[in-house]
mmCIF file of C-alpha atoms in Angstrom:
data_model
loop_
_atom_site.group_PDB
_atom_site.id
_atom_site.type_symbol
_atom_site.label_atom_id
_atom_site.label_comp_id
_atom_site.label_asym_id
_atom_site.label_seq_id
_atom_site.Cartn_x
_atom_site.Cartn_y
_atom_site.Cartn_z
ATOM 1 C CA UNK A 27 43.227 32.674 67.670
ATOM 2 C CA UNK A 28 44.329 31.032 70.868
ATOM 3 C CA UNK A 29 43.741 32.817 74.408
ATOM 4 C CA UNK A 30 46.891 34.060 76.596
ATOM 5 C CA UNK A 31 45.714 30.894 78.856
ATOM 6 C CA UNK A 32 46.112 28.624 76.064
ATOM 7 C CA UNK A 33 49.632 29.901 74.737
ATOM 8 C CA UNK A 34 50.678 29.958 78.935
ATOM 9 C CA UNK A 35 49.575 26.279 78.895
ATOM 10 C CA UNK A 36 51.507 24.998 75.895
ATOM 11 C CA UNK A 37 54.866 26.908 76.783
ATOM 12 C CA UNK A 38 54.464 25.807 79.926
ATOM 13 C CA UNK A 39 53.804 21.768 78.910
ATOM 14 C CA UNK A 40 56.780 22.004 76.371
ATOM 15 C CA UNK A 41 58.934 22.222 79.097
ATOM 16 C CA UNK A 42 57.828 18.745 80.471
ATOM 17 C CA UNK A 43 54.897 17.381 82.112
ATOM 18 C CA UNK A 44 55.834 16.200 85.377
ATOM 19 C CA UNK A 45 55.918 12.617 86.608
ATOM 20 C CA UNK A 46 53.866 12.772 89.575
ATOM 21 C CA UNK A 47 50.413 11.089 91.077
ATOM 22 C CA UNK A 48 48.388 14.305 90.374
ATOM 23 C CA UNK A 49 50.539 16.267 87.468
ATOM 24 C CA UNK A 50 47.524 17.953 85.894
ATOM 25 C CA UNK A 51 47.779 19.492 89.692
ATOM 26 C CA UNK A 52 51.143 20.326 89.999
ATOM 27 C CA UNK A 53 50.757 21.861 85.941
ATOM 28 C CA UNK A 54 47.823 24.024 88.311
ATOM 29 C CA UNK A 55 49.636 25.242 91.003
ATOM 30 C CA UNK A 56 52.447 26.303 88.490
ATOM 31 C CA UNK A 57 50.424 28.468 86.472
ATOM 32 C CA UNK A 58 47.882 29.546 89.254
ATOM 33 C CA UNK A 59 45.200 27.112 87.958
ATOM 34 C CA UNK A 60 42.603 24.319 89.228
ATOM 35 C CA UNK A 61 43.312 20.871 87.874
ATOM 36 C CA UNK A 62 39.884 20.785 86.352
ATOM 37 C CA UNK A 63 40.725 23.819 84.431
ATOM 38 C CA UNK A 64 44.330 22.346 83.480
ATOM 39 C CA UNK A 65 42.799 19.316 81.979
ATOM 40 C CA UNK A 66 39.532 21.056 80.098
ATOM 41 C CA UNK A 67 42.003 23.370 78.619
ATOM 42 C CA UNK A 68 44.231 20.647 77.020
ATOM 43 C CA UNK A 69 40.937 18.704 76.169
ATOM 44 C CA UNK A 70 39.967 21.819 74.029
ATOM 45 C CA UNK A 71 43.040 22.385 72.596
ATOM 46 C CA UNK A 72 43.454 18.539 71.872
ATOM 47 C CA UNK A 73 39.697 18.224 70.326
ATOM 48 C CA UNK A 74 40.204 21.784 68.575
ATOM 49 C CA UNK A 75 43.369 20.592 66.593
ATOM 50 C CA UNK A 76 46.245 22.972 68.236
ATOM 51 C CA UNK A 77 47.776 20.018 70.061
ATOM 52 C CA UNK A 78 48.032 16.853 67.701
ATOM 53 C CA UNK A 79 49.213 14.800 70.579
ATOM 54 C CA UNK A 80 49.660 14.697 74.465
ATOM 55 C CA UNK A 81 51.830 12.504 76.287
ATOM 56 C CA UNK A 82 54.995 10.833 76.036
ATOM 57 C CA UNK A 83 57.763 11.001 72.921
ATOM 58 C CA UNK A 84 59.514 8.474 72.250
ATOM 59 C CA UNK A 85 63.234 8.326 70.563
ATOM 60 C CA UNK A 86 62.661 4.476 69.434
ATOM 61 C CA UNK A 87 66.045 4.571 68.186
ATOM 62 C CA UNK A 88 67.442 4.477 71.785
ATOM 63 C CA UNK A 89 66.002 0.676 71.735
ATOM 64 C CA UNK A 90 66.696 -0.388 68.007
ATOM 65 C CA UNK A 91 64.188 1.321 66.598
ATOM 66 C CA UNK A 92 64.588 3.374 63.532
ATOM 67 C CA UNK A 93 62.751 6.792 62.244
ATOM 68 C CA UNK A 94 63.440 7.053 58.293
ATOM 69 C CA UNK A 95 62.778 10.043 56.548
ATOM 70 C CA UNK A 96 61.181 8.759 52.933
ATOM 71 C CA UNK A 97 59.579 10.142 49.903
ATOM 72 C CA UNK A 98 57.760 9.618 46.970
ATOM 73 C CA UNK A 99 57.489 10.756 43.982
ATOM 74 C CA UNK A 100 53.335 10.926 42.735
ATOM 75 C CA UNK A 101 51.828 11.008 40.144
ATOM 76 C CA UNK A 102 48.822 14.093 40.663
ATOM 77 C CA UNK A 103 46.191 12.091 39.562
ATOM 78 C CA UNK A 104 47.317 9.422 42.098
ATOM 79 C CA UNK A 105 47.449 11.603 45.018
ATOM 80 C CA UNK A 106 44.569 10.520 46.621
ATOM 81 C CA UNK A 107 45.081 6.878 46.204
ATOM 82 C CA UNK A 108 48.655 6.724 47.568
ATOM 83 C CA UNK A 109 48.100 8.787 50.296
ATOM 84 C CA UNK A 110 45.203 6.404 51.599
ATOM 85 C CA UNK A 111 47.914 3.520 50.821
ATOM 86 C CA UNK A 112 50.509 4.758 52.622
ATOM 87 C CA UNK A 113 48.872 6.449 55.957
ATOM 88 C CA UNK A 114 47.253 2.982 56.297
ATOM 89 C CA UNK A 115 50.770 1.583 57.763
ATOM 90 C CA UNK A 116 51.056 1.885 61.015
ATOM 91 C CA UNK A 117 55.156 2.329 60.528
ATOM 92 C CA UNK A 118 54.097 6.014 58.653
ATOM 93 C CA UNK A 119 54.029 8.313 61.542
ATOM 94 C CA UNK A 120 54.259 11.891 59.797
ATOM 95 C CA UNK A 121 53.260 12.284 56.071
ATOM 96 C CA UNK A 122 53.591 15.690 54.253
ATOM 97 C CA UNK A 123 52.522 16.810 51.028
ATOM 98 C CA UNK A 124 55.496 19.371 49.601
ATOM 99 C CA UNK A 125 55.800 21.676 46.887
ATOM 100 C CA UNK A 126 58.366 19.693 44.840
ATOM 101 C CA UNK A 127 57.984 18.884 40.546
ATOM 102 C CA UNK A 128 58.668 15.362 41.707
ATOM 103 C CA UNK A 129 59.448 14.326 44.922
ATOM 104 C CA UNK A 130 55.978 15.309 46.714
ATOM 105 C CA UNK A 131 55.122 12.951 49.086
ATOM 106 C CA UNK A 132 57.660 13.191 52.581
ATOM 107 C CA UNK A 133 56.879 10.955 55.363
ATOM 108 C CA UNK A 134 58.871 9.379 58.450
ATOM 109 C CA UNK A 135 58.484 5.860 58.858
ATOM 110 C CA UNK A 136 58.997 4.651 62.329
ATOM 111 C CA UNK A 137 59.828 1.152 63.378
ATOM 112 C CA UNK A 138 60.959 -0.720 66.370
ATOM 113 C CA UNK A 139 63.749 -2.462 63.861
ATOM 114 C CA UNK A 140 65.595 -1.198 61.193
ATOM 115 C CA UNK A 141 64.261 -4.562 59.477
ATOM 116 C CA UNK A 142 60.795 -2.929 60.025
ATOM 117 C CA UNK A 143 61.079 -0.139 58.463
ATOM 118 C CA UNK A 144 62.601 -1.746 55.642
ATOM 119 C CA UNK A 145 59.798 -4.396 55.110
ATOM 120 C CA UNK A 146 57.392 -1.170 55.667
ATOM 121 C CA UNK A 147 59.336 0.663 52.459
ATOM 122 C CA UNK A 148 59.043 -2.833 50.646
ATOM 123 C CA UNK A 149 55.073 -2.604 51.261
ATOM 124 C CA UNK A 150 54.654 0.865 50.057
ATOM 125 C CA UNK A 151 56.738 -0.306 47.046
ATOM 126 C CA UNK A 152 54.623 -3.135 46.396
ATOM 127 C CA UNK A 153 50.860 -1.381 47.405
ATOM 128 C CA UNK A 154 51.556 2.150 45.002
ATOM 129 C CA UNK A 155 54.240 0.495 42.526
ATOM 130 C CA UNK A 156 56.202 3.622 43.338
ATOM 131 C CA UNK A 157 60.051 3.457 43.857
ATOM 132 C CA UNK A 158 60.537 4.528 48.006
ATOM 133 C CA UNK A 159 63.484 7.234 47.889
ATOM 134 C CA UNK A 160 65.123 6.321 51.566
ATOM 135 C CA UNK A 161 66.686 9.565 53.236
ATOM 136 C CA UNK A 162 68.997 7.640 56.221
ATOM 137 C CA UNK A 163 69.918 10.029 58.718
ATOM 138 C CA UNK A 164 73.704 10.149 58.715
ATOM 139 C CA UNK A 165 74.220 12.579 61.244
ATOM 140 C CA UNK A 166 71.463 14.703 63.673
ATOM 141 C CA UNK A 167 72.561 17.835 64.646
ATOM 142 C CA UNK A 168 70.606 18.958 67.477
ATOM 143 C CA UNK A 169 68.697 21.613 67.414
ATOM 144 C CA UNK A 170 65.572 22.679 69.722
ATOM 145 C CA UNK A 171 63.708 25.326 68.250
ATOM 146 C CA UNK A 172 61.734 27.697 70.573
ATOM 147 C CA UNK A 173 58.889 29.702 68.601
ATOM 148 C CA UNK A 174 58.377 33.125 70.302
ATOM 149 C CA UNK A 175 54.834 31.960 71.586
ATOM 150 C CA UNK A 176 54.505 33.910 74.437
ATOM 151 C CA UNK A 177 57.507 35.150 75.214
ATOM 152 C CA UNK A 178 56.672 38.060 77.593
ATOM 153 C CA UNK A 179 54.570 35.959 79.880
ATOM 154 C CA UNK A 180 57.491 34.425 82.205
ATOM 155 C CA UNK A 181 56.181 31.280 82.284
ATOM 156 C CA UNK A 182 58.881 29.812 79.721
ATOM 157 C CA UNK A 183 61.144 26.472 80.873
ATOM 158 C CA UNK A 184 61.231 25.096 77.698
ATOM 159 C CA UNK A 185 61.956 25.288 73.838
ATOM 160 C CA UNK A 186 59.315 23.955 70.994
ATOM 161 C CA UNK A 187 59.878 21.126 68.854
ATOM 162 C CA UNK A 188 57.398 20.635 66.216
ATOM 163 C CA UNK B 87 68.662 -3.781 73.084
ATOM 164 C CA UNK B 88 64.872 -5.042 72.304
ATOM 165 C CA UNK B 89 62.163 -3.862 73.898
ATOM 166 C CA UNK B 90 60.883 -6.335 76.793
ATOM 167 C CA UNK B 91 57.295 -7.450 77.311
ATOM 168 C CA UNK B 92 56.494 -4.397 80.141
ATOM 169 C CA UNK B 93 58.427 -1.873 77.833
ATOM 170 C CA UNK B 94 55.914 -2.442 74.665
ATOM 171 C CA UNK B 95 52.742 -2.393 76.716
ATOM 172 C CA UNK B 96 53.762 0.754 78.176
ATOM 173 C CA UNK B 97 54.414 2.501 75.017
ATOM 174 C CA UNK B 98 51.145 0.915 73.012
ATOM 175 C CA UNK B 99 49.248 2.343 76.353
ATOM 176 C CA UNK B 100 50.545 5.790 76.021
ATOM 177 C CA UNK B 101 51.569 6.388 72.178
ATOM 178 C CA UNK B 102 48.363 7.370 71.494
ATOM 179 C CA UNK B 103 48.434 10.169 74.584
ATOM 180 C CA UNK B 104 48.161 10.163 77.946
ATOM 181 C CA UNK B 105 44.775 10.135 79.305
ATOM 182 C CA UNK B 106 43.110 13.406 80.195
ATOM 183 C CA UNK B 107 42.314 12.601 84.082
ATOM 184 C CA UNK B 108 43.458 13.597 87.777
ATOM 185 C CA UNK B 109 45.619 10.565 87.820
ATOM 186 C CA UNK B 110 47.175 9.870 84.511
ATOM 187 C CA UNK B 111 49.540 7.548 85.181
ATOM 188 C CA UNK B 112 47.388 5.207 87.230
ATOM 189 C CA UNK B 113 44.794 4.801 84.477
ATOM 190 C CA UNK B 114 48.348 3.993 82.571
ATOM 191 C CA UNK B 115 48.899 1.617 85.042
ATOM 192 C CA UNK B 116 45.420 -0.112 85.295
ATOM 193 C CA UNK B 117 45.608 -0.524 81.518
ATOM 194 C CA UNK B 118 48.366 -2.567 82.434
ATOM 195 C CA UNK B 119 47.682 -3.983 85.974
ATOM 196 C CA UNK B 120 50.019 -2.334 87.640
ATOM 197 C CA UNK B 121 50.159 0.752 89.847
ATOM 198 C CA UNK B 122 50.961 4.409 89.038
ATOM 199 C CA UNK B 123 54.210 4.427 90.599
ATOM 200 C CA UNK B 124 55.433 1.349 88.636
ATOM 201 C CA UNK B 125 54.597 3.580 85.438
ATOM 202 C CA UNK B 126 56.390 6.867 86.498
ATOM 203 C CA UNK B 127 59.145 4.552 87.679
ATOM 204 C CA UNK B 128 60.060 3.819 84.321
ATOM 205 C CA UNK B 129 58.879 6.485 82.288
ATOM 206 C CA UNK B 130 61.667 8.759 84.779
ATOM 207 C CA UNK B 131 64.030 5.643 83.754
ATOM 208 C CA UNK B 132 63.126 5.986 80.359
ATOM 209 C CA UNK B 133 62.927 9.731 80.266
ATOM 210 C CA UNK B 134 66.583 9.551 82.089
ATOM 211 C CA UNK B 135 67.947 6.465 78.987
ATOM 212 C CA UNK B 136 66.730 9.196 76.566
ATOM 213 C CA UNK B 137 63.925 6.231 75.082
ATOM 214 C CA UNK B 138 61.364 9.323 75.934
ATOM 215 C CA UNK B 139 62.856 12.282 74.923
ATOM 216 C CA UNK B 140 60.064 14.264 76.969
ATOM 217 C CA UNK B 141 56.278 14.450 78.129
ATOM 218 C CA UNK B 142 54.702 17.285 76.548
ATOM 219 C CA UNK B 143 52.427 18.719 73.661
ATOM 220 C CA UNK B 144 52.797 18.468 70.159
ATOM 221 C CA UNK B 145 51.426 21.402 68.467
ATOM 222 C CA UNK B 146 50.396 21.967 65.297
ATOM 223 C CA UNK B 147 52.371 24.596 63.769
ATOM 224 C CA UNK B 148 49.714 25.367 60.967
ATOM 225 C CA UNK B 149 47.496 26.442 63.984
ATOM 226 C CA UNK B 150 49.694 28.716 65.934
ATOM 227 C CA UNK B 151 50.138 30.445 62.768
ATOM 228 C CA UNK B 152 53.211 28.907 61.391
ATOM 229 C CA UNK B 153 52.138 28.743 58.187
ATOM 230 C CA UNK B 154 55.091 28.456 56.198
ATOM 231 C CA UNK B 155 57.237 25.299 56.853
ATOM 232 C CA UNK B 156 59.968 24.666 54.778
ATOM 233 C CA UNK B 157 62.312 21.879 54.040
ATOM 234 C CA UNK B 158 65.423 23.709 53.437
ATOM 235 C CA UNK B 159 67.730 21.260 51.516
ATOM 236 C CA UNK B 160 71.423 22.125 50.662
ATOM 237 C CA UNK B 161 74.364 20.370 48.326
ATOM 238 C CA UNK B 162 77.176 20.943 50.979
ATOM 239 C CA UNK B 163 80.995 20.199 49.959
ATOM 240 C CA UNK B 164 81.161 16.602 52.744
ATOM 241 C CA UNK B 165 83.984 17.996 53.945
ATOM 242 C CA UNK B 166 82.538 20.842 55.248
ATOM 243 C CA UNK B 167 79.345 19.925 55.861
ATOM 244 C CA UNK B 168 79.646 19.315 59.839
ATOM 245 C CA UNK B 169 81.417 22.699 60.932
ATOM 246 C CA UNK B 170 78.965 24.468 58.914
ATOM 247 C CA UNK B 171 75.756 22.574 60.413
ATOM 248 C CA UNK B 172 77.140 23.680 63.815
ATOM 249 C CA UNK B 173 77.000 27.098 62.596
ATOM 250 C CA UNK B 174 73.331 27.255 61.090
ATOM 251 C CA UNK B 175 71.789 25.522 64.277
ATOM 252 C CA UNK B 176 72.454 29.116 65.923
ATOM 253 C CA UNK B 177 70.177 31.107 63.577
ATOM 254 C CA UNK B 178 66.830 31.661 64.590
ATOM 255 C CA UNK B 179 64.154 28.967 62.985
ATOM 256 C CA UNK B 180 65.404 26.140 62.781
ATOM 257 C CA UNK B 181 64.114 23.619 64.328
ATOM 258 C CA UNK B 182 65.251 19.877 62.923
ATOM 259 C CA UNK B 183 68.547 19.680 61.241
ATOM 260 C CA UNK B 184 70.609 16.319 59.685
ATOM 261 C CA UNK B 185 72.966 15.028 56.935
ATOM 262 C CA UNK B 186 71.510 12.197 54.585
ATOM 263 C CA UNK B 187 72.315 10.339 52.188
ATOM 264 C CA UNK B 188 71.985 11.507 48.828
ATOM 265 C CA UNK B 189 70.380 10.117 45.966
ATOM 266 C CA UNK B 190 72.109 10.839 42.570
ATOM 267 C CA UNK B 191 71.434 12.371 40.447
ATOM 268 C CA UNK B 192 67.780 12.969 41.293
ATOM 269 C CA UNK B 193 68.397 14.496 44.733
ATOM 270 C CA UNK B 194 72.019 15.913 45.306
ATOM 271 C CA UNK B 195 71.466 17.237 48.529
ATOM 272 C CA UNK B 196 72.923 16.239 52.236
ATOM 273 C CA UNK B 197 72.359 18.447 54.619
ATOM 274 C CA UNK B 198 67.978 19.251 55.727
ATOM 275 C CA UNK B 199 67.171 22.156 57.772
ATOM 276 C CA UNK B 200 63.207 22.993 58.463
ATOM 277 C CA UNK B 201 62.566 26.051 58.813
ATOM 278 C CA UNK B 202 59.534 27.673 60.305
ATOM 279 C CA UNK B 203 58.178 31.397 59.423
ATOM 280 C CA UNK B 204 54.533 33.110 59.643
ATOM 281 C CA UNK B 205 55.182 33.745 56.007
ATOM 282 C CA UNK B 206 57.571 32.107 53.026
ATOM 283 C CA UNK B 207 59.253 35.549 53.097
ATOM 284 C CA UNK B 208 60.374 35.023 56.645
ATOM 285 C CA UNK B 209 61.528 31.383 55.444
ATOM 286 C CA UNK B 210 63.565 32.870 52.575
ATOM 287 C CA UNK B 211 65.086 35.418 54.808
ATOM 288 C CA UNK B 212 65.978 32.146 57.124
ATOM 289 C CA UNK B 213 67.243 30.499 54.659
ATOM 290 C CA UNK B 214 69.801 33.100 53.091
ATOM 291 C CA UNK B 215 71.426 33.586 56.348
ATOM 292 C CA UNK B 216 71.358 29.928 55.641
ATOM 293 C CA UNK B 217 73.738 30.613 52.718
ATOM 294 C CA UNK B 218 75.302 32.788 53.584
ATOM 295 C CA UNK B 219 76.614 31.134 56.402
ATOM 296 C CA UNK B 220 77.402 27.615 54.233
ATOM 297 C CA UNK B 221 79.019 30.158 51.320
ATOM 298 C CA UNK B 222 80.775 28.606 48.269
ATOM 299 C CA UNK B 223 80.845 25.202 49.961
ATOM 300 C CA UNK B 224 77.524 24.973 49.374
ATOM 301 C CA UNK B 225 77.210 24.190 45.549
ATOM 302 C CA UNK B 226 73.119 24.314 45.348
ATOM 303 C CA UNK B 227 69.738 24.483 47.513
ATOM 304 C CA UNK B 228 66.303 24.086 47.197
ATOM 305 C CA UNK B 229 63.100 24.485 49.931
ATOM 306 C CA UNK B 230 60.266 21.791 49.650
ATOM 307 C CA UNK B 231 57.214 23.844 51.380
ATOM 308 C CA UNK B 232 54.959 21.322 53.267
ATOM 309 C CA UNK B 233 51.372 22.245 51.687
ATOM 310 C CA UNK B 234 49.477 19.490 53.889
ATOM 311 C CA UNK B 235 49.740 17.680 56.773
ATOM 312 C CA UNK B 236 48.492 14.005 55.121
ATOM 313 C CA UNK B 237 49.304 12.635 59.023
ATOM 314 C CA UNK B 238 50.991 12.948 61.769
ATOM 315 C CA UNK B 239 50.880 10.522 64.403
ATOM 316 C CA UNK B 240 53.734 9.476 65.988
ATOM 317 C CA UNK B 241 55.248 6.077 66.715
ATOM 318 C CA UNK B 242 53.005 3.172 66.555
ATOM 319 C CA UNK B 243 54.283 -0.136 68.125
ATOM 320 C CA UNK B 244 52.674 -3.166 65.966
ATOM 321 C CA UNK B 245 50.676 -6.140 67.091
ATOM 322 C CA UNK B 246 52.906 -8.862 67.880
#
């Protein structure tokens, strides 16, 4: 179970970490913290598994870059196997395994060219012998979702987006 | 517009995370030999172009007891599909929410919603004020449970 700190912490960074010489400081003096204690806390939650990731997003499509939903559909047996084979591409930046009798395997693939994310479907093809079922994105309809983390503890300027 | 030489350093220095110390974005920038304020300079320009769409934390949702995570697919009548989207993105739990392109006949579906809950009841209850918000337009759904998280990563620029 996180702590109240922790929970403060991660509202608090959803909202942005600022771009400033010392932000670890200015995260601090927002929540009544040292900067030593900002950046242990994120450490733990980082080395603890809470946080997958700290630091900047990117939205690659905003320079030609492409995110493509894909999935596969697996064999049980194969499980194992494929998943090694596909998480070794760099291009596979989210893989899921879903409840689904055949399509089982979702991941994103995420290029800096809509060429690479082709060539990185054509691999997966080629390493599993598995047909890659492409999902393009026609439209996004946005959407920031804010889980009630800690809703009562003021500290809120931002929504979640997991 | 392509990524220039400064651009792709920058991101293959920080895709991985920023690093935990005092001065973040100087490390950044000694990575790269340049200073700090050449780094915030354009991750506020890139922040500003949308290319980062923030700095923050990625949870995961698994640990803060979001334990059921659904992908809530739905068969929606194309001529409908984009009022009604606009309607759903109100209800509570929803987080990520696009049209696709079908694949017939194995996969009729074109419109994804996930949708987070502490249980799959609380997904199912999402999802049919889901339907009933799409209503006959919507002609069949389905919701693909994530049961393991095989990796998550985020972008990851290749060697040149």
């Amino acid at each position: 179970m996180l702590s109240t700190d922790q929970l403060r912490l991660m509202d608090y960074l959803h909202g942005g970490f600022p771009v400033v010489d010392r932000p670890f400081a200015a995260v601090g003096e927002a929540l009544g913290w040292t900067e030593d204690h900002v950046i242990e806390s994120l450490r733990q939650l980082l080395s603890n598994g809470v946080l997958t990731r700290f630091g900047p997003l990117f939205q690659i499509e905003r320079a030609g870059g492409q995110f493509m939903l894909a999935a596969l559909m697996v064999p049980e047996e194969r499980f194992d196997e494929v998943t090694a084979l596909v998480n070794a591409l760099p291009e596979v930046a989210h893989n899921y395994r879903r409840e689904h009798p055949t399509l089982n395997m979702w991941f994103v693939l995420a290029a800096e060219s809509a060429d690479g994310v082709a060539r990185a479907a054509k691999r997966i093809e080629q390493s599993t012998g598995l047909a890659v079922f492409l999902f393009p994105k026609e439209r996004e309809y946005h959407v920031e979702l804010r889980l009630p983390l800690c809703a009562d503890q003021g500290v809120s300027h931002g929504t979640w987006r997991i | 517009m392509a990524l220039g030489a400064f651009d792709r350093a920058l991101i293959a220095a920080v895709q991985g995370g920023l690093p935990l110390v005092a001065r973040p974005y100087e490390a950044v920038g000694a990575m790269l030999g340049v200073d700090g304020e050449q780094v915030r300079a354009r991750l506020q320009s890139m922040l500003q172009e949308g290319l980062v769409r923030r700095i923050g934390a990625v949870p995961n949702h698994y640990r803060l007891g979001f334990t059921a995570n659904g992908m809530s697919v739905w068969d929606v009548d194309d001529a409908q599909v984009d009022t009604l989207a606009g309607q759903i993105l109100q209800l509570k739990g929803i987080s990520h929410c696009y049209r696709r392109t079908r694949h017939l006949p194995d996969w009729p579906y074109n419109l994804f919603a996930m949708l987070h809950g502490r249980s799959r009841a609380e997904v199912e209850s999402q999802a049919d004020v889901v339907a009933s918000v799409l209503g006959p337009a919507c002609r069949a759904h389905d919701i693909l449970y994530s049961t393991a998280i095989l990796k998550k990563t985020g972008l990851r620029l290749k060697d040149h």
